[in-house]
Short mmCIF file of C-alpha atoms in Angstrom, two decimals:
data_model
loop_
_atom_site.label_atom_id
_atom_site.label_comp_id
_atom_site.label_asym_id
_atom_site.label_seq_id
_atom_site.Cartn_x
_atom_site.Cartn_y
_atom_site.Cartn_z
CA MET P 8 0.14 -0.09 0.16
CA ASP P 9 3.19 2.58 0.73
CA THR P 10 4.38 1.56 -2.42
CA ILE P 11 1.20 2.54 -4.21
CA ALA P 12 0.76 5.25 -2.16
CA SER P 13 4.28 6.84 -3.43
CA LEU P 14 3.04 7.12 -6.67
CA PHE P 15 0.06 9.72 -6.26
CA SER P 16 3.21 12.00 -4.07
CA PHE P 17 2.30 14.16 -6.58
CA ILE P 18 -0.97 15.37 -5.33
CA THR P 19 -0.27 14.40 -1.40
CA THR P 20 0.12 18.30 -1.41
CA PRO P 21 -2.87 19.79 -3.09
CA VAL P 22 -4.68 17.36 -0.83
CA SER P 23 -2.72 18.13 2.19
CA TRP P 24 -2.80 21.38 1.56
CA ILE P 25 -7.17 21.41 1.36
CA ILE P 26 -6.88 19.60 4.59
CA VAL P 27 -5.08 22.59 5.74
CA GLN P 28 -7.25 25.40 5.13
CA PHE P 29 -10.22 23.25 6.71
CA HIS P 30 -8.06 22.58 9.79
CA LYS P 31 -8.50 26.20 9.59
CA VAL P 32 -12.01 26.71 9.49
CA TYR P 33 -12.48 23.29 11.97
CA GLY P 34 -9.69 24.09 14.48
CA GLY P 35 -11.45 27.67 15.48
CA ILE P 36 -14.49 25.82 16.50
CA PHE P 37 -13.40 22.62 18.41
CA GLY P 38 -9.27 23.64 18.94
CA ALA P 39 -6.75 22.73 16.90
CA ASP P 40 -5.66 19.92 18.17
CA SER P 41 -8.87 18.06 18.55
CA GLY P 42 -10.29 15.01 16.66
CA TRP P 43 -12.46 16.68 15.34
CA ALA P 44 -10.88 19.40 13.70
CA TRP P 45 -8.72 16.98 12.32
CA GLY P 46 -11.81 14.50 11.13
CA LEU P 47 -14.45 17.08 9.70
CA SER P 48 -11.66 18.50 7.61
CA ILE P 49 -11.14 15.44 5.82
CA VAL P 50 -14.96 15.16 5.48
CA SER P 51 -14.80 18.18 3.76
CA LEU P 52 -12.20 16.99 1.59
CA VAL P 53 -14.53 13.91 0.64
CA ILE P 54 -17.42 16.48 0.37
CA LEU P 55 -15.48 18.91 -2.20
CA ILE P 56 -14.07 16.01 -4.16
CA ARG P 57 -17.50 14.67 -4.64
CA ILE P 58 -18.77 17.71 -5.50
CA CYS P 59 -16.76 18.11 -8.50
CA LEU P 60 -17.10 14.93 -9.75
CA ILE P 61 -21.38 15.03 -10.25
CA PRO P 62 -20.69 15.14 -14.02
CA LEU P 63 -18.61 12.46 -13.78
CA PHE P 64 -21.45 10.37 -12.26
CA VAL P 65 -24.25 11.75 -14.14
CA LYS P 66 -21.74 10.28 -16.77
CA GLN P 67 -21.80 7.16 -15.05
CA ILE P 68 -25.74 6.06 -14.68
CA LYS P 69 -25.57 6.90 -18.69
CA ALA P 70 -23.13 4.16 -19.24
CA THR P 71 -24.53 1.69 -16.28
CA ARG P 72 -27.83 2.08 -18.47
CA GLY P 73 -26.41 1.76 -21.42
CA MET P 74 -24.33 -1.26 -21.11
CA GLN P 75 -27.14 -3.01 -20.12
CA ALA P 76 -30.06 -1.78 -22.73
CA ILE P 77 -26.83 -3.77 -25.35
CA GLN P 78 -26.78 -6.35 -23.68
CA PRO P 79 -28.98 -9.01 -25.94
CA LYS P 80 -26.82 -7.57 -28.59
CA MET P 81 -23.73 -8.20 -26.55
CA LYS P 82 -24.77 -11.44 -25.91
CA ALA P 83 -25.52 -12.75 -29.65
CA ILE P 84 -22.65 -11.53 -30.80
CA GLN P 85 -20.79 -13.33 -28.17
CA GLU P 86 -22.94 -16.64 -29.67
CA ARG P 87 -22.62 -15.64 -32.74
CA TYR P 88 -18.81 -15.21 -33.29
CA LYS P 89 -17.80 -18.16 -29.76
CA ASN P 90 -14.85 -19.44 -32.13
CA ASP P 91 -13.63 -15.93 -33.44
CA LYS P 92 -12.76 -14.01 -30.60
CA GLN P 93 -10.53 -11.56 -32.95
CA ARG P 94 -14.29 -10.81 -34.83
CA GLN P 95 -16.09 -11.05 -32.07
CA SER P 96 -14.23 -8.04 -30.36
CA GLU P 97 -14.22 -6.03 -33.65
CA GLU P 98 -18.25 -6.28 -33.46
CA MET P 99 -18.37 -5.81 -29.59
CA MET P 100 -16.12 -2.44 -30.37
CA LYS P 101 -18.25 -1.18 -33.10
CA LEU P 102 -21.32 -1.82 -30.89
CA TYR P 103 -20.00 0.70 -28.41
CA LYS P 104 -19.36 2.92 -30.87
CA GLU P 105 -22.91 2.31 -32.53
CA THR P 106 -24.52 2.88 -29.33
CA GLY P 107 -22.23 5.30 -27.88
CA THR P 108 -21.38 3.41 -25.27
CA ASN P 109 -17.98 2.54 -22.88
CA PRO P 110 -17.56 0.24 -20.24
CA LEU P 111 -14.85 2.19 -18.43
CA SER P 112 -17.50 5.15 -18.20
CA SER P 113 -19.08 3.28 -14.95
CA CYS P 114 -15.84 3.43 -13.18
CA LEU P 115 -15.01 6.93 -13.65
CA PRO P 116 -16.08 8.06 -10.06
CA ILE P 117 -13.87 5.17 -8.61
CA LEU P 118 -11.08 6.01 -11.14
CA ALA P 119 -10.72 9.64 -10.41
CA GLN P 120 -11.17 9.42 -6.28
CA SER P 121 -8.04 7.02 -6.52
CA PRO P 122 -4.99 9.79 -6.64
CA PHE P 123 -6.83 11.65 -3.92
CA PHE P 124 -7.84 8.40 -1.90
CA PHE P 125 -3.73 7.52 -2.03
CA ALA P 126 -2.84 10.85 -1.44
CA LEU P 127 -4.50 11.45 2.02
CA TYR P 128 -3.23 7.43 3.06
CA HIS P 129 0.14 8.90 2.05
CA VAL P 130 -0.26 12.09 3.89
CA LEU P 131 -1.63 9.80 7.23
CA ALA P 132 0.94 7.73 6.99
CA GLY P 133 3.89 10.45 6.79
CA ILE P 134 1.73 11.47 10.55
CA ALA P 135 2.02 8.45 12.16
CA ASN P 136 6.26 8.63 11.51
CA GLY P 137 6.03 12.06 12.35
CA THR P 138 7.69 13.00 8.68
CA PRO P 139 7.01 16.47 7.44
CA ILE P 140 4.68 15.87 4.21
CA GLY P 141 3.26 18.63 1.94
CA LYS P 142 1.77 21.54 3.32
CA ILE P 143 1.47 19.40 7.22
CA ASP P 144 4.54 20.11 8.99
CA GLY P 145 5.85 21.62 12.53
CA PRO P 146 2.93 22.11 14.64
CA LEU P 147 0.53 21.45 12.44
CA LEU P 148 1.86 18.18 12.11
CA GLU P 149 2.72 17.35 16.17
CA SER P 150 -1.50 18.85 16.29
CA ALA P 151 -2.32 16.13 13.89
CA ARG P 152 -0.29 13.35 15.12
CA ASN P 153 -2.15 14.57 19.17
CA ALA P 154 -5.77 14.42 17.12
CA HIS P 155 -8.16 11.48 18.33
CA ILE P 156 -11.13 10.38 17.01
CA PHE P 157 -13.45 8.48 19.88
CA GLY P 158 -9.74 7.61 21.81
CA ALA P 159 -8.21 6.49 18.55
CA PRO P 160 -5.06 8.39 16.63
CA LEU P 161 -5.89 9.54 13.57
CA ALA P 162 -2.99 7.53 11.96
CA SER P 163 -3.31 4.47 13.73
CA LYS P 164 -4.62 1.23 11.89
CA PHE P 165 -6.02 -2.03 13.05
CA THR P 166 -2.74 -3.96 12.33
CA ASP P 167 -0.50 -1.16 14.64
CA GLY P 168 1.28 -2.93 17.66
CA ALA P 169 1.27 -1.87 21.14
CA ASP P 170 4.47 0.53 21.15
CA LYS P 171 3.16 2.58 17.65
CA VAL P 172 0.11 2.80 19.22
CA ALA P 173 1.79 4.03 22.88
CA ALA P 174 3.79 6.52 20.60
CA LEU P 175 0.54 8.62 19.35
CA GLY P 176 -0.86 8.54 23.12
CA ALA P 177 -3.66 6.07 22.96
CA THR P 178 -3.99 2.02 23.78
CA VAL P 179 -4.47 -1.07 21.13
CA THR P 180 -8.22 -1.39 22.46
CA ASP P 181 -9.55 1.84 21.99
CA VAL P 182 -7.90 1.55 18.15
CA ARG P 183 -9.48 -1.58 17.19
CA VAL P 184 -12.09 -0.69 18.52
CA VAL P 185 -12.87 2.11 16.67
CA THR P 186 -11.34 0.53 13.58
CA ALA P 187 -13.55 -2.75 13.77
CA VAL P 188 -16.69 -0.45 13.90
CA MET P 189 -16.07 1.64 11.06
CA ILE P 190 -14.85 -0.88 8.87
CA VAL P 191 -18.16 -2.76 9.75
CA MET P 192 -20.07 0.44 8.63
CA MET P 193 -17.99 1.28 5.89
CA SER P 194 -18.61 -2.94 4.46
CA LEU P 195 -22.45 -2.43 5.07
CA SER P 196 -22.74 1.00 3.38
CA GLN P 197 -21.27 -0.71 0.51
CA PHE P 198 -23.45 -3.69 0.53
CA TYR P 199 -26.37 -1.91 1.01
CA THR P 200 -25.69 0.32 -2.20
CA GLN P 201 -25.03 -2.11 -4.20
CA ARG P 202 -27.94 -4.40 -3.02
CA GLN P 203 -30.08 -0.68 -3.47
CA LEU P 204 -28.96 -0.65 -6.68
CA MET P 205 -30.15 -3.93 -7.99
CA GLN P 206 -33.55 -4.45 -6.50
CA LYS P 207 -35.21 -1.46 -7.22
CA ASN P 208 -32.93 0.56 -10.07
CA VAL P 209 -32.49 -2.28 -12.62
CA ASP P 210 -34.31 -2.81 -15.38
CA LEU P 211 -36.06 -6.83 -14.59
CA SER P 212 -37.53 -7.68 -17.88
CA VAL P 213 -33.62 -8.10 -19.39
CA LYS P 214 -31.70 -11.02 -17.78
CA THR P 215 -28.01 -10.95 -18.38
CA PRO P 216 -25.20 -11.62 -17.14
CA PHE P 217 -24.78 -8.60 -16.63
CA MET P 218 -26.89 -8.61 -13.68
CA GLN P 219 -25.25 -11.44 -12.56
CA GLN P 220 -21.85 -9.75 -12.57
CA GLN P 221 -23.59 -7.02 -10.75
CA LYS P 222 -25.21 -9.29 -7.80
CA MET P 223 -21.73 -10.84 -6.80
CA LEU P 224 -19.95 -7.49 -6.95
CA MET P 225 -22.88 -6.63 -4.13
CA TYR P 226 -21.02 -9.65 -1.64
CA VAL P 227 -17.45 -9.19 -3.53
CA PHE P 228 -16.81 -5.48 -2.87
CA PRO P 229 -17.99 -5.33 1.27
CA LEU P 230 -15.35 -8.33 1.78
CA ILE P 231 -12.51 -6.43 -0.38
CA PHE P 232 -12.97 -3.18 2.00
CA ALA P 233 -13.58 -5.62 5.14
CA VAL P 234 -10.05 -7.20 4.40
CA MET P 235 -8.37 -4.62 3.17
CA GLY P 236 -10.02 -1.98 5.76
CA ILE P 237 -7.62 -3.20 8.70
CA ASN P 238 -4.45 -1.84 6.89
CA PHE P 239 -6.18 1.65 6.57
CA PRO P 240 -5.25 4.24 9.05
CA VAL P 241 -8.15 6.13 10.63
CA GLY P 242 -8.31 8.80 8.91
CA VAL P 243 -8.30 6.96 5.79
CA LEU P 244 -11.44 4.96 7.12
CA VAL P 245 -12.98 8.22 7.53
CA TYR P 246 -12.98 9.36 4.08
CA TRP P 247 -13.85 5.85 2.73
CA LEU P 248 -16.78 6.03 5.03
CA THR P 249 -17.85 9.14 3.99
CA THR P 250 -17.78 8.71 0.55
CA ASN P 251 -19.66 5.35 1.35
CA LEU P 252 -22.71 7.43 2.71
CA TRP P 253 -22.26 10.07 0.05
CA THR P 254 -22.69 7.42 -2.48
CA MET P 255 -25.49 5.89 -0.46
CA GLY P 256 -27.61 9.16 -0.37
CA GLN P 257 -26.62 10.19 -4.12
CA GLN P 258 -27.98 7.20 -5.44
CA MET P 259 -31.05 7.04 -3.72
CA TYR P 260 -31.75 10.48 -4.80
CA VAL P 261 -31.00 9.17 -8.47
CA ILE P 262 -33.43 6.02 -8.07
CA ASN P 263 -36.41 8.31 -7.03
CA GLN P 264 -36.24 11.28 -8.97
CA ASN P 265 -35.02 9.41 -12.49
CA PRO P 266 -35.26 5.41 -12.18
CA THR P 267 -33.82 3.19 -14.95
CA PRO P 268 -36.80 2.01 -17.32
CA GLY P 269 -38.04 -1.42 -17.13
CA SER P 270 -37.18 -1.35 -13.08
CA LYS P 271 -39.27 -1.73 -9.63
CA ALA P 272 -37.85 1.93 -9.29
CA GLN P 273 -39.75 3.27 -12.51
CA ASP P 274 -43.07 1.34 -11.57
CA GLN P 275 -43.08 3.10 -8.06
CA TYR P 276 -42.01 6.69 -9.05
CA LEU P 277 -44.70 6.42 -12.15
CA THR P 278 -47.49 5.37 -9.66
CA ARG P 279 -46.35 8.75 -7.12
CA LEU P 280 -46.28 10.95 -10.82
CA LEU P 281 -49.97 9.47 -11.41
CA LYS P 282 -51.08 9.99 -8.20
CA HIS P 283 -50.07 14.09 -8.42
CA VAL P 284 -51.05 14.40 -11.56
CA SER P 285 -54.81 12.64 -10.56
CA SER P 286 -54.79 15.17 -7.27
CA HIS P 287 -53.71 18.40 -9.05
CA GLY P 288 -55.01 18.14 -12.78
CA GLU P 289 -51.34 18.86 -13.92
CA LEU P 290 -47.59 18.27 -13.42
CA LYS P 291 -45.09 20.75 -12.87
CA GLY P 292 -41.22 20.17 -12.80
CA ARG P 293 -39.45 20.27 -15.99
CA GLY P 294 -37.71 16.35 -14.33
CA LYS P 295 -41.02 15.33 -14.27
CA LYS P 296 -41.98 16.76 -17.73
CA LYS P 297 -38.87 15.41 -19.63
CA ILE P 298 -39.21 11.93 -18.02
CA VAL P 299 -42.87 11.92 -19.67
CA ALA P 300 -42.07 13.55 -22.83
CA ALA P 301 -39.55 10.14 -23.26
CA ILE P 302 -42.33 7.68 -22.66
CA VAL P 303 -44.32 9.61 -25.37
CA ALA P 304 -41.73 9.61 -27.87
CA LYS P 305 -40.86 6.06 -27.50
CA GLY P 306 -44.35 5.06 -28.67
CA PRO P 307 -44.74 1.08 -29.37
CA ASP P 308 -41.60 0.37 -27.43
CA ARG P 309 -42.46 1.47 -24.18
CA ASN P 310 -41.97 -0.98 -21.81
CA ASP P 311 -44.44 -2.55 -18.92
CA ASN P 312 -44.10 -0.03 -16.27
CA GLU P 313 -44.53 2.61 -19.00
CA ARG P 314 -47.74 1.66 -20.84
CA LYS P 315 -49.15 0.57 -17.83
CA PHE P 316 -48.71 4.75 -16.40
CA ILE P 317 -49.95 5.67 -20.44
CA THR P 318 -53.27 3.26 -19.92
CA SER P 319 -54.09 4.59 -16.48
CA LEU P 320 -53.90 8.67 -17.22
CA THR P 321 -56.42 7.76 -20.65
CA LYS P 322 -58.67 5.75 -18.00
CA GLN P 323 -58.70 9.38 -16.03
CA GLY P 324 -60.03 11.16 -19.19
CA LEU P 325 -55.75 12.54 -19.41
CA ALA P 326 -53.42 12.76 -21.92
CA ALA P 327 -49.73 12.52 -22.31
CA GLN P 328 -48.09 15.55 -24.49
CA THR P 329 -45.38 15.70 -26.64
CA ASP P 330 -43.81 18.08 -24.49
CA GLY P 331 -44.34 15.97 -21.11
CA SER P 332 -47.26 18.14 -19.96
CA VAL P 333 -50.60 16.17 -18.96
CA THR P 334 -53.94 17.41 -20.38
CA LYS P 335 -57.28 15.98 -20.47
CA SER P 336 -57.80 14.27 -23.62
CA VAL P 337 -60.02 15.50 -26.21
CA GLU P 338 -62.94 12.49 -25.70
CA ALA P 339 -63.11 13.51 -22.45
CA THR P 340 -63.04 17.26 -23.15
CA VAL P 341 -66.60 16.51 -25.29
CA ASP P 342 -68.15 13.62 -23.58
CA ALA P 343 -68.07 16.62 -20.32
CA ASP P 344 -69.22 19.42 -22.20
CA ALA P 345 -72.31 17.44 -23.90
CA ALA P 346 -72.96 15.96 -20.26
CA GLY P 347 -73.05 19.06 -18.97
CA GLY P 348 -74.97 21.11 -21.43
CA GLY P 349 -71.46 22.86 -23.22
CA GLY P 350 -72.77 21.64 -26.28
CA ALA P 351 -75.45 19.83 -28.55
CA PRO P 352 -76.58 16.67 -26.75
CA LYS P 353 -75.79 13.67 -28.98
CA ARG P 354 -79.06 12.37 -31.52
CA GLN P 355 -79.44 9.34 -30.33
CA GLN P 356 -79.54 6.71 -33.31
CA PRO P 357 -82.97 4.36 -34.01
CA LYS P 358 -82.65 0.35 -32.77
CA ARG P 359 -81.22 -1.55 -35.68
CA GLN P 360 -83.26 -4.24 -36.67
CA SER P 361 -82.50 -7.62 -37.85
CA LYS P 362 -82.64 -9.13 -41.03
CA SER P 363 -85.73 -11.31 -40.83
CA GLN P 364 -87.65 -7.68 -39.09
CA ARG P 365 -86.99 -6.13 -42.02
CA GLN P 366 -88.48 -8.57 -44.90
CA THR P 367 -91.27 -9.44 -42.30
CA PRO P 368 -94.49 -7.11 -43.20
CA PRO P 369 -95.60 -4.75 -40.78
CA SER P 370 -99.18 -6.78 -39.40
CA LYS P 371 -102.61 -5.22 -39.96
CA PRO P 372 -104.59 -3.62 -37.20
CA SER P 373 -107.46 -5.52 -37.22
CA PRO P 374 -111.04 -3.75 -37.80
CA LYS P 375 -112.66 -2.51 -35.37
CA LYS P 376 -116.01 -3.76 -34.65
#
């Protein structure tokens, strides 16, 4: 880990500078040597990074949905060219180009965070060893070494021995309890985030190996974090736990506001949208109108959730328009006008006679006596 962290040493100075700036703010509130001042500085670093990565997150969502949509075509290519790997790769690249998808796009946020993660690890390792690094030196270095979070030094690890922990002013028990709790929380948050994605925001109408792969990652990633976590300093655990919680909240927002077409989350979203339209008689909000407009544009290619939504609108005398708005349907308006006297009443058509009735002459009335 130290070797990997040293590869990203070029970014340790910017990362340490950002931490120092936040520490100046929180130090004035909690005290310069407080663990809260240093811990919140790391949390603020995560928030700043994740805000900057929002465009990449949006691109990740589009890439993931694009990959889900082309899975049937990918499977067909694999079966067709299973004996010709070169042709299979060429056809895959052609498919990616035609559909504008990129498998690596779904990994962009994680890849973009990696330099900051390892740079922070490098900074905390320097604090633990008492080595000036980046902008953290002199009094700041001593302050960081004295900072404790729930009794555990910022730079301590689960695997640290008693002597090393004692040099940082703590006990092995305190360090291991705090790090164990944070590792469990980090793994559970990772598991819940992936489980939420699989259960609610995956197109259930497409059964492909991609879904099995995502399901496997739901169990593998938390285990990886749990194993690696024992070698992470407390400050890095704070960093990773914060970014996991951010990802969870960010994903919950996306699932609730812009779910994957064909997913359980989309069914729930359209049900809420239908209730809103039923109560207010109209649809407000640019985001909602954009989703409805996309459903209208699909026409016969709508999935089951979307067809149910359009059918439910029709039953209520409403119609979704191409701009995403919802208005009274023409048929419902005509019927309402006729029923309310707003137009001429419909002329009642005479009852149609059968062929035998038309051919039988009318009977003559019997003469009066």
